[in-house]
Amino acid sequence: MKLENLAIGLIAAGLRKKEFSAEEVVIAYLEAISKRDAGGR
């Protein structure tokens, strides 16, 4: 599973449960992208 798909799935699940604020979602997504770009594929 690609990291983006995992991150998007976690974000979507969090939004459905309303456990994340919009800011937390953005931060989590940007962290996932930066890890991928750092060679974490």
PQR file of N, CA, C, O and H, with PARSE charges and radii, in Angstrom:
ATOM      1  N   MET A   1       0.853  -1.191   0.000 -0.4000 1.5000
ATOM      2  CA  MET A   1       0.000   0.000   0.000 -0.0000 2.0000
ATOM      3  C   MET A   1       0.889   1.242   0.000  0.5500 1.7000
ATOM      4  O   MET A   1       1.849   1.331   0.766 -0.5500 1.4000
ATOM      5  N   LYS A   2       0.563   2.182  -0.854 -0.4000 1.5000
ATOM      6  CA  LYS A   2       1.350   3.406  -0.910 -0.0000 2.0000
ATOM      7  C   LYS A   2       1.111   4.251   0.334  0.5500 1.7000
ATOM      8  O   LYS A   2       0.032   4.226   0.927 -0.5500 1.4000
ATOM      9  H   LYS A   2      -0.217   2.109  -1.477  0.4000 1.0000
ATOM     10  N   LEU A   3       2.133   4.994   0.712 -0.4000 1.5000
ATOM     11  CA  LEU A   3       2.040   5.827   1.911 -0.0000 2.0000
ATOM     12  C   LEU A   3       0.923   6.849   1.791  0.5500 1.7000
ATOM     13  O   LEU A   3       0.219   7.121   2.764 -0.5500 1.4000
ATOM     14  H   LEU A   3       3.009   5.014   0.231  0.4000 1.0000
ATOM     15  N   GLU A   4       0.756   7.425   0.585 -0.4000 1.5000
ATOM     16  CA  GLU A   4      -0.315   8.415   0.406 -0.0000 2.0000
ATOM     17  C   GLU A   4      -1.670   7.784   0.682  0.5500 1.7000
ATOM     18  O   GLU A   4      -2.514   8.382   1.350 -0.5500 1.4000
ATOM     19  H   GLU A   4       1.328   7.204  -0.205  0.4000 1.0000
ATOM     20  N   ASN A   5      -1.880   6.571   0.168 -0.4000 1.5000
ATOM     21  CA  ASN A   5      -3.170   5.904   0.371 -0.0000 2.0000
ATOM     22  C   ASN A   5      -3.406   5.630   1.852  0.5500 1.7000
ATOM     23  O   ASN A   5      -4.523   5.783   2.347 -0.5500 1.4000
ATOM     24  H   ASN A   5      -1.195   6.086  -0.375  0.4000 1.0000
ATOM     25  N   LEU A   6      -2.356   5.228   2.553 -0.4000 1.5000
ATOM     26  CA  LEU A   6      -2.478   4.967   3.983 -0.0000 2.0000
ATOM     27  C   LEU A   6      -2.824   6.249   4.728  0.5500 1.7000
ATOM     28  O   LEU A   6      -3.717   6.266   5.575 -0.5500 1.4000
ATOM     29  H   LEU A   6      -1.448   5.104   2.150  0.4000 1.0000
ATOM     30  N   ALA A   7      -2.110   7.317   4.406 -0.4000 1.5000
ATOM     31  CA  ALA A   7      -2.358   8.600   5.075 -0.0000 2.0000
ATOM     32  C   ALA A   7      -3.770   9.094   4.799  0.5500 1.7000
ATOM     33  O   ALA A   7      -4.464   9.550   5.707 -0.5500 1.4000
ATOM     34  H   ALA A   7      -1.384   7.304   3.718  0.4000 1.0000
ATOM     35  N   ILE A   8      -4.194   9.000   3.536 -0.4000 1.5000
ATOM     36  CA  ILE A   8      -5.541   9.453   3.178 -0.0000 2.0000
ATOM     37  C   ILE A   8      -6.589   8.616   3.902  0.5500 1.7000
ATOM     38  O   ILE A   8      -7.591   9.151   4.377 -0.5500 1.4000
ATOM     39  H   ILE A   8      -3.629   8.630   2.798  0.4000 1.0000
ATOM     40  N   GLY A   9      -6.365   7.315   3.990 -0.4000 1.5000
ATOM     41  CA  GLY A   9      -7.307   6.448   4.697 -0.0000 2.0000
ATOM     42  C   GLY A   9      -7.411   6.802   6.175  0.5500 1.7000
ATOM     43  O   GLY A   9      -8.504   6.840   6.741 -0.5500 1.4000
ATOM     44  H   GLY A   9      -5.551   6.880   3.605  0.4000 1.0000
ATOM     45  N   LEU A  10      -6.252   7.062   6.798 -0.4000 1.5000
ATOM     46  CA  LEU A  10      -6.261   7.430   8.217 -0.0000 2.0000
ATOM     47  C   LEU A  10      -6.949   8.769   8.425  0.5500 1.7000
ATOM     48  O   LEU A  10      -7.719   8.944   9.369 -0.5500 1.4000
ATOM     49  H   LEU A  10      -5.364   7.031   6.338  0.4000 1.0000
ATOM     50  N   ILE A  11      -6.663   9.720   7.528 -0.4000 1.5000
ATOM     51  CA  ILE A  11      -7.286  11.043   7.629 -0.0000 2.0000
ATOM     52  C   ILE A  11      -8.799  10.925   7.466  0.5500 1.7000
ATOM     53  O   ILE A  11      -9.557  11.509   8.240 -0.5500 1.4000
ATOM     54  H   ILE A  11      -6.037   9.578   6.761  0.4000 1.0000
ATOM     55  N   ALA A  12      -9.235  10.170   6.463 -0.4000 1.5000
ATOM     56  CA  ALA A  12     -10.675  10.018   6.217 -0.0000 2.0000
ATOM     57  C   ALA A  12     -11.353   9.355   7.416  0.5500 1.7000
ATOM     58  O   ALA A  12     -12.441   9.763   7.820 -0.5500 1.4000
ATOM     59  H   ALA A  12      -8.619   9.696   5.834  0.4000 1.0000
ATOM     60  N   ALA A  13     -10.712   8.338   7.981 -0.4000 1.5000
ATOM     61  CA  ALA A  13     -11.288   7.666   9.146 -0.0000 2.0000
ATOM     62  C   ALA A  13     -11.378   8.634  10.323  0.5500 1.7000
ATOM     63  O   ALA A  13     -12.377   8.652  11.043 -0.5500 1.4000
ATOM     64  H   ALA A  13      -9.827   8.007   7.653  0.4000 1.0000
ATOM     65  N   GLY A  14     -10.343   9.430  10.515 -0.4000 1.5000
ATOM     66  CA  GLY A  14     -10.342  10.402  11.605 -0.0000 2.0000
ATOM     67  C   GLY A  14     -11.423  11.446  11.431  0.5500 1.7000
ATOM     68  O   GLY A  14     -12.062  11.852  12.402 -0.5500 1.4000
ATOM     69  H   GLY A  14      -9.531   9.416   9.930  0.4000 1.0000
ATOM     70  N   LEU A  15     -11.634  11.889  10.185 -0.4000 1.5000
ATOM     71  CA  LEU A  15     -12.673  12.889   9.941 -0.0000 2.0000
ATOM     72  C   LEU A  15     -14.049  12.311  10.219  0.5500 1.7000
ATOM     73  O   LEU A  15     -14.916  12.987  10.772 -0.5500 1.4000
ATOM     74  H   LEU A  15     -11.115  11.559   9.396  0.4000 1.0000
ATOM     75  N   ARG A  16     -14.245  11.049   9.830 -0.4000 1.5000
ATOM     76  CA  ARG A  16     -15.555  10.425  10.082 -0.0000 2.0000
ATOM     77  C   ARG A  16     -15.828  10.327  11.581  0.5500 1.7000
ATOM     78  O   ARG A  16     -16.962  10.490  12.031 -0.5500 1.4000
ATOM     79  H   ARG A  16     -13.540  10.500   9.381  0.4000 1.0000
ATOM     80  N   LYS A  17     -14.771  10.059  12.345 -0.4000 1.5000
ATOM     81  CA  LYS A  17     -14.933   9.946  13.794 -0.0000 2.0000
ATOM     82  C   LYS A  17     -14.839  11.311  14.473  0.5500 1.7000
ATOM     83  O   LYS A  17     -15.076  11.426  15.676 -0.5500 1.4000
ATOM     84  H   LYS A  17     -13.850   9.927  11.979  0.4000 1.0000
ATOM     85  N   LYS A  18     -14.495  12.341  13.704 -0.4000 1.5000
ATOM     86  CA  LYS A  18     -14.304  13.704  14.225 -0.0000 2.0000
ATOM     87  C   LYS A  18     -13.262  13.724  15.337  0.5500 1.7000
ATOM     88  O   LYS A  18     -13.411  14.432  16.333 -0.5500 1.4000
ATOM     89  H   LYS A  18     -14.303  12.247  12.727  0.4000 1.0000
ATOM     90  N   GLU A  19     -12.203  12.933  15.151 -0.4000 1.5000
ATOM     91  CA  GLU A  19     -11.134  12.908  16.151 -0.0000 2.0000
ATOM     92  C   GLU A  19     -10.003  13.863  15.796  0.5500 1.7000
ATOM     93  O   GLU A  19      -9.138  14.140  16.627 -0.5500 1.4000
ATOM     94  H   GLU A  19     -12.082  12.357  14.343  0.4000 1.0000
ATOM     95  N   PHE A  20     -10.007  14.362  14.575 -0.4000 1.5000
ATOM     96  CA  PHE A  20      -8.947  15.263  14.146 -0.0000 2.0000
ATOM     97  C   PHE A  20      -9.532  16.626  13.836  0.5500 1.7000
ATOM     98  O   PHE A  20     -10.637  16.733  13.305 -0.5500 1.4000
ATOM     99  H   PHE A  20     -10.710  14.136  13.900  0.4000 1.0000
ATOM    100  N   SER A  21      -8.784  17.669  14.169 -0.4000 1.5000
ATOM    101  CA  SER A  21      -9.142  18.993  13.677 -0.0000 2.0000
ATOM    102  C   SER A  21      -8.585  19.113  12.261  0.5500 1.7000
ATOM    103  O   SER A  21      -7.743  18.312  11.855 -0.5500 1.4000
ATOM    104  H   SER A  21      -7.886  17.583  14.600  0.4000 1.0000
ATOM    105  N   ALA A  22      -9.045  20.095  11.518 -0.4000 1.5000
ATOM    106  CA  ALA A  22      -8.548  20.292  10.156 -0.0000 2.0000
ATOM    107  C   ALA A  22      -7.036  20.511  10.180  0.5500 1.7000
ATOM    108  O   ALA A  22      -6.324  20.021   9.303 -0.5500 1.4000
ATOM    109  H   ALA A  22      -9.730  20.745  11.848  0.4000 1.0000
ATOM    110  N   GLU A  23      -6.550  21.234  11.168 -0.4000 1.5000
ATOM    111  CA  GLU A  23      -5.119  21.508  11.269 -0.0000 2.0000
ATOM    112  C   GLU A  23      -4.333  20.213  11.456  0.5500 1.7000
ATOM    113  O   GLU A  23      -3.289  20.027  10.832 -0.5500 1.4000
ATOM    114  H   GLU A  23      -7.128  21.631  11.880  0.4000 1.0000
ATOM    115  N   GLU A  24      -4.824  19.324  12.304 -0.4000 1.5000
ATOM    116  CA  GLU A  24      -4.142  18.050  12.539 -0.0000 2.0000
ATOM    117  C   GLU A  24      -4.109  17.207  11.270  0.5500 1.7000
ATOM    118  O   GLU A  24      -3.123  16.520  11.002 -0.5500 1.4000
ATOM    119  H   GLU A  24      -5.673  19.475  12.811  0.4000 1.0000
ATOM    120  N   VAL A  25      -5.184  17.259  10.490 -0.4000 1.5000
ATOM    121  CA  VAL A  25      -5.232  16.506   9.235 -0.0000 2.0000
ATOM    122  C   VAL A  25      -4.156  17.008   8.286  0.5500 1.7000
ATOM    123  O   VAL A  25      -3.430  16.213   7.688 -0.5500 1.4000
ATOM    124  H   VAL A  25      -5.985  17.817  10.707  0.4000 1.0000
ATOM    125  N   VAL A  26      -4.051  18.318   8.147 -0.4000 1.5000
ATOM    126  CA  VAL A  26      -3.048  18.899   7.247 -0.0000 2.0000
ATOM    127  C   VAL A  26      -1.648  18.526   7.710  0.5500 1.7000
ATOM    128  O   VAL A  26      -0.809  18.136   6.899 -0.5500 1.4000
ATOM    129  H   VAL A  26      -4.641  18.964   8.632  0.4000 1.0000
ATOM    130  N   ILE A  27      -1.392  18.642   8.999 -0.4000 1.5000
ATOM    131  CA  ILE A  27      -0.069  18.314   9.534 -0.0000 2.0000
ATOM    132  C   ILE A  27       0.267  16.846   9.279  0.5500 1.7000
ATOM    133  O   ILE A  27       1.375  16.531   8.845 -0.5500 1.4000
ATOM    134  H   ILE A  27      -2.074  18.959   9.658  0.4000 1.0000
ATOM    135  N   ALA A  28      -0.677  15.954   9.544 -0.4000 1.5000
ATOM    136  CA  ALA A  28      -0.437  14.528   9.344 -0.0000 2.0000
ATOM    137  C   ALA A  28      -0.141  14.223   7.878  0.5500 1.7000
ATOM    138  O   ALA A  28       0.738  13.417   7.573 -0.5500 1.4000
ATOM    139  H   ALA A  28      -1.578  16.210   9.896  0.4000 1.0000
ATOM    140  N   TYR A  29      -0.881  14.874   6.968 -0.4000 1.5000
ATOM    141  CA  TYR A  29      -0.675  14.634   5.540 -0.0000 2.0000
ATOM    142  C   TYR A  29       0.683  15.155   5.101  0.5500 1.7000
ATOM    143  O   TYR A  29       1.398  14.475   4.365 -0.5500 1.4000
ATOM    144  H   TYR A  29      -1.594  15.528   7.216  0.4000 1.0000
ATOM    145  N   LEU A  30       1.048  16.360   5.544 -0.4000 1.5000
ATOM    146  CA  LEU A  30       2.344  16.919   5.162 -0.0000 2.0000
ATOM    147  C   LEU A  30       3.485  16.080   5.724  0.5500 1.7000
ATOM    148  O   LEU A  30       4.504  15.907   5.055 -0.5500 1.4000
ATOM    149  H   LEU A  30       0.467  16.913   6.142  0.4000 1.0000
ATOM    150  N   GLU A  31       3.336  15.559   6.934 -0.4000 1.5000
ATOM    151  CA  GLU A  31       4.371  14.687   7.504 -0.0000 2.0000
ATOM    152  C   GLU A  31       4.515  13.416   6.682  0.5500 1.7000
ATOM    153  O   GLU A  31       5.630  12.951   6.447 -0.5500 1.4000
ATOM    154  H   GLU A  31       2.508  15.700   7.477  0.4000 1.0000
ATOM    155  N   ALA A  32       3.399  12.853   6.244 -0.4000 1.5000
ATOM    156  CA  ALA A  32       3.442  11.633   5.433 -0.0000 2.0000
ATOM    157  C   ALA A  32       4.153  11.895   4.114  0.5500 1.7000
ATOM    158  O   ALA A  32       4.950  11.072   3.662 -0.5500 1.4000
ATOM    159  H   ALA A  32       2.493  13.231   6.435  0.4000 1.0000
ATOM    160  N   ILE A  33       3.868  13.042   3.492 -0.4000 1.5000
ATOM    161  CA  ILE A  33       4.519  13.386   2.225 -0.0000 2.0000
ATOM    162  C   ILE A  33       6.013  13.596   2.445  0.5500 1.7000
ATOM    163  O   ILE A  33       6.822  13.120   1.648 -0.5500 1.4000
ATOM    164  H   ILE A  33       3.221  13.711   3.859  0.4000 1.0000
ATOM    165  N   SER A  34       6.394  14.297   3.508 -0.4000 1.5000
ATOM    166  CA  SER A  34       7.810  14.575   3.739 -0.0000 2.0000
ATOM    167  C   SER A  34       8.574  13.284   4.021  0.5500 1.7000
ATOM    168  O   SER A  34       9.719  13.144   3.589 -0.5500 1.4000
ATOM    169  H   SER A  34       5.737  14.683   4.155  0.4000 1.0000
ATOM    170  N   LYS A  35       7.966  12.342   4.735 -0.4000 1.5000
ATOM    171  CA  LYS A  35       8.611  11.054   4.984 -0.0000 2.0000
ATOM    172  C   LYS A  35       8.809  10.307   3.673  0.5500 1.7000
ATOM    173  O   LYS A  35       9.863   9.710   3.453 -0.5500 1.4000
ATOM    174  H   LYS A  35       7.036  12.456   5.086  0.4000 1.0000
ATOM    175  N   ARG A  36       7.803  10.334   2.799 -0.4000 1.5000
ATOM    176  CA  ARG A  36       7.899   9.661   1.510 -0.0000 2.0000
ATOM    177  C   ARG A  36       9.017  10.290   0.690  0.5500 1.7000
ATOM    178  O   ARG A  36       9.833   9.584   0.097 -0.5500 1.4000
ATOM    179  H   ARG A  36       6.946  10.818   2.978  0.4000 1.0000
ATOM    180  N   ASP A  37       9.053  11.633   0.659 -0.4000 1.5000
ATOM    181  CA  ASP A  37      10.052  12.327  -0.147 -0.0000 2.0000
ATOM    182  C   ASP A  37      11.461  12.113   0.403  0.5500 1.7000
ATOM    183  O   ASP A  37      12.441  12.226  -0.334 -0.5500 1.4000
ATOM    184  H   ASP A  37       8.391  12.206   1.141  0.4000 1.0000
ATOM    185  N   ALA A  38      11.562  11.807   1.687 -0.4000 1.5000
ATOM    186  CA  ALA A  38      12.866  11.551   2.296 -0.0000 2.0000
ATOM    187  C   ALA A  38      13.360  10.138   1.991  0.5500 1.7000
ATOM    188  O   ALA A  38      14.444   9.755   2.431 -0.5500 1.4000
ATOM    189  H   ALA A  38      10.766  11.715   2.286  0.4000 1.0000
ATOM    190  N   GLY A  39      12.584   9.367   1.250 -0.4000 1.5000
ATOM    191  CA  GLY A  39      13.024   8.037   0.849 -0.0000 2.0000
ATOM    192  C   GLY A  39      12.345   6.933   1.638  0.5500 1.7000
ATOM    193  O   GLY A  39      12.857   5.816   1.699 -0.5500 1.4000
ATOM    194  H   GLY A  39      11.703   9.678   0.893  0.4000 1.0000
ATOM    195  N   GLY A  40      11.200   7.226   2.245 -0.4000 1.5000
ATOM    196  CA  GLY A  40      10.524   6.224   3.055 -0.0000 2.0000
ATOM    197  C   GLY A  40       9.516   5.395   2.296  0.5500 1.7000
ATOM    198  O   GLY A  40       8.545   4.911   2.877 -0.5500 1.4000
ATOM    199  H   GLY A  40      10.784   8.134   2.195  0.4000 1.0000
ATOM    200  N   ARG A  41       9.739   5.222   0.975 -0.4000 1.5000
ATOM    201  CA  ARG A  41       8.767   4.471   0.167 -0.0000 2.0000
ATOM    202  C   ARG A  41       8.765   3.017   0.588  0.5500 1.7000
ATOM    203  O   ARG A  41       8.017   2.214   0.031 -0.5500 1.4000
ATOM    204  H   ARG A  41      10.528   5.616   0.503  0.4000 1.0000
TER
END
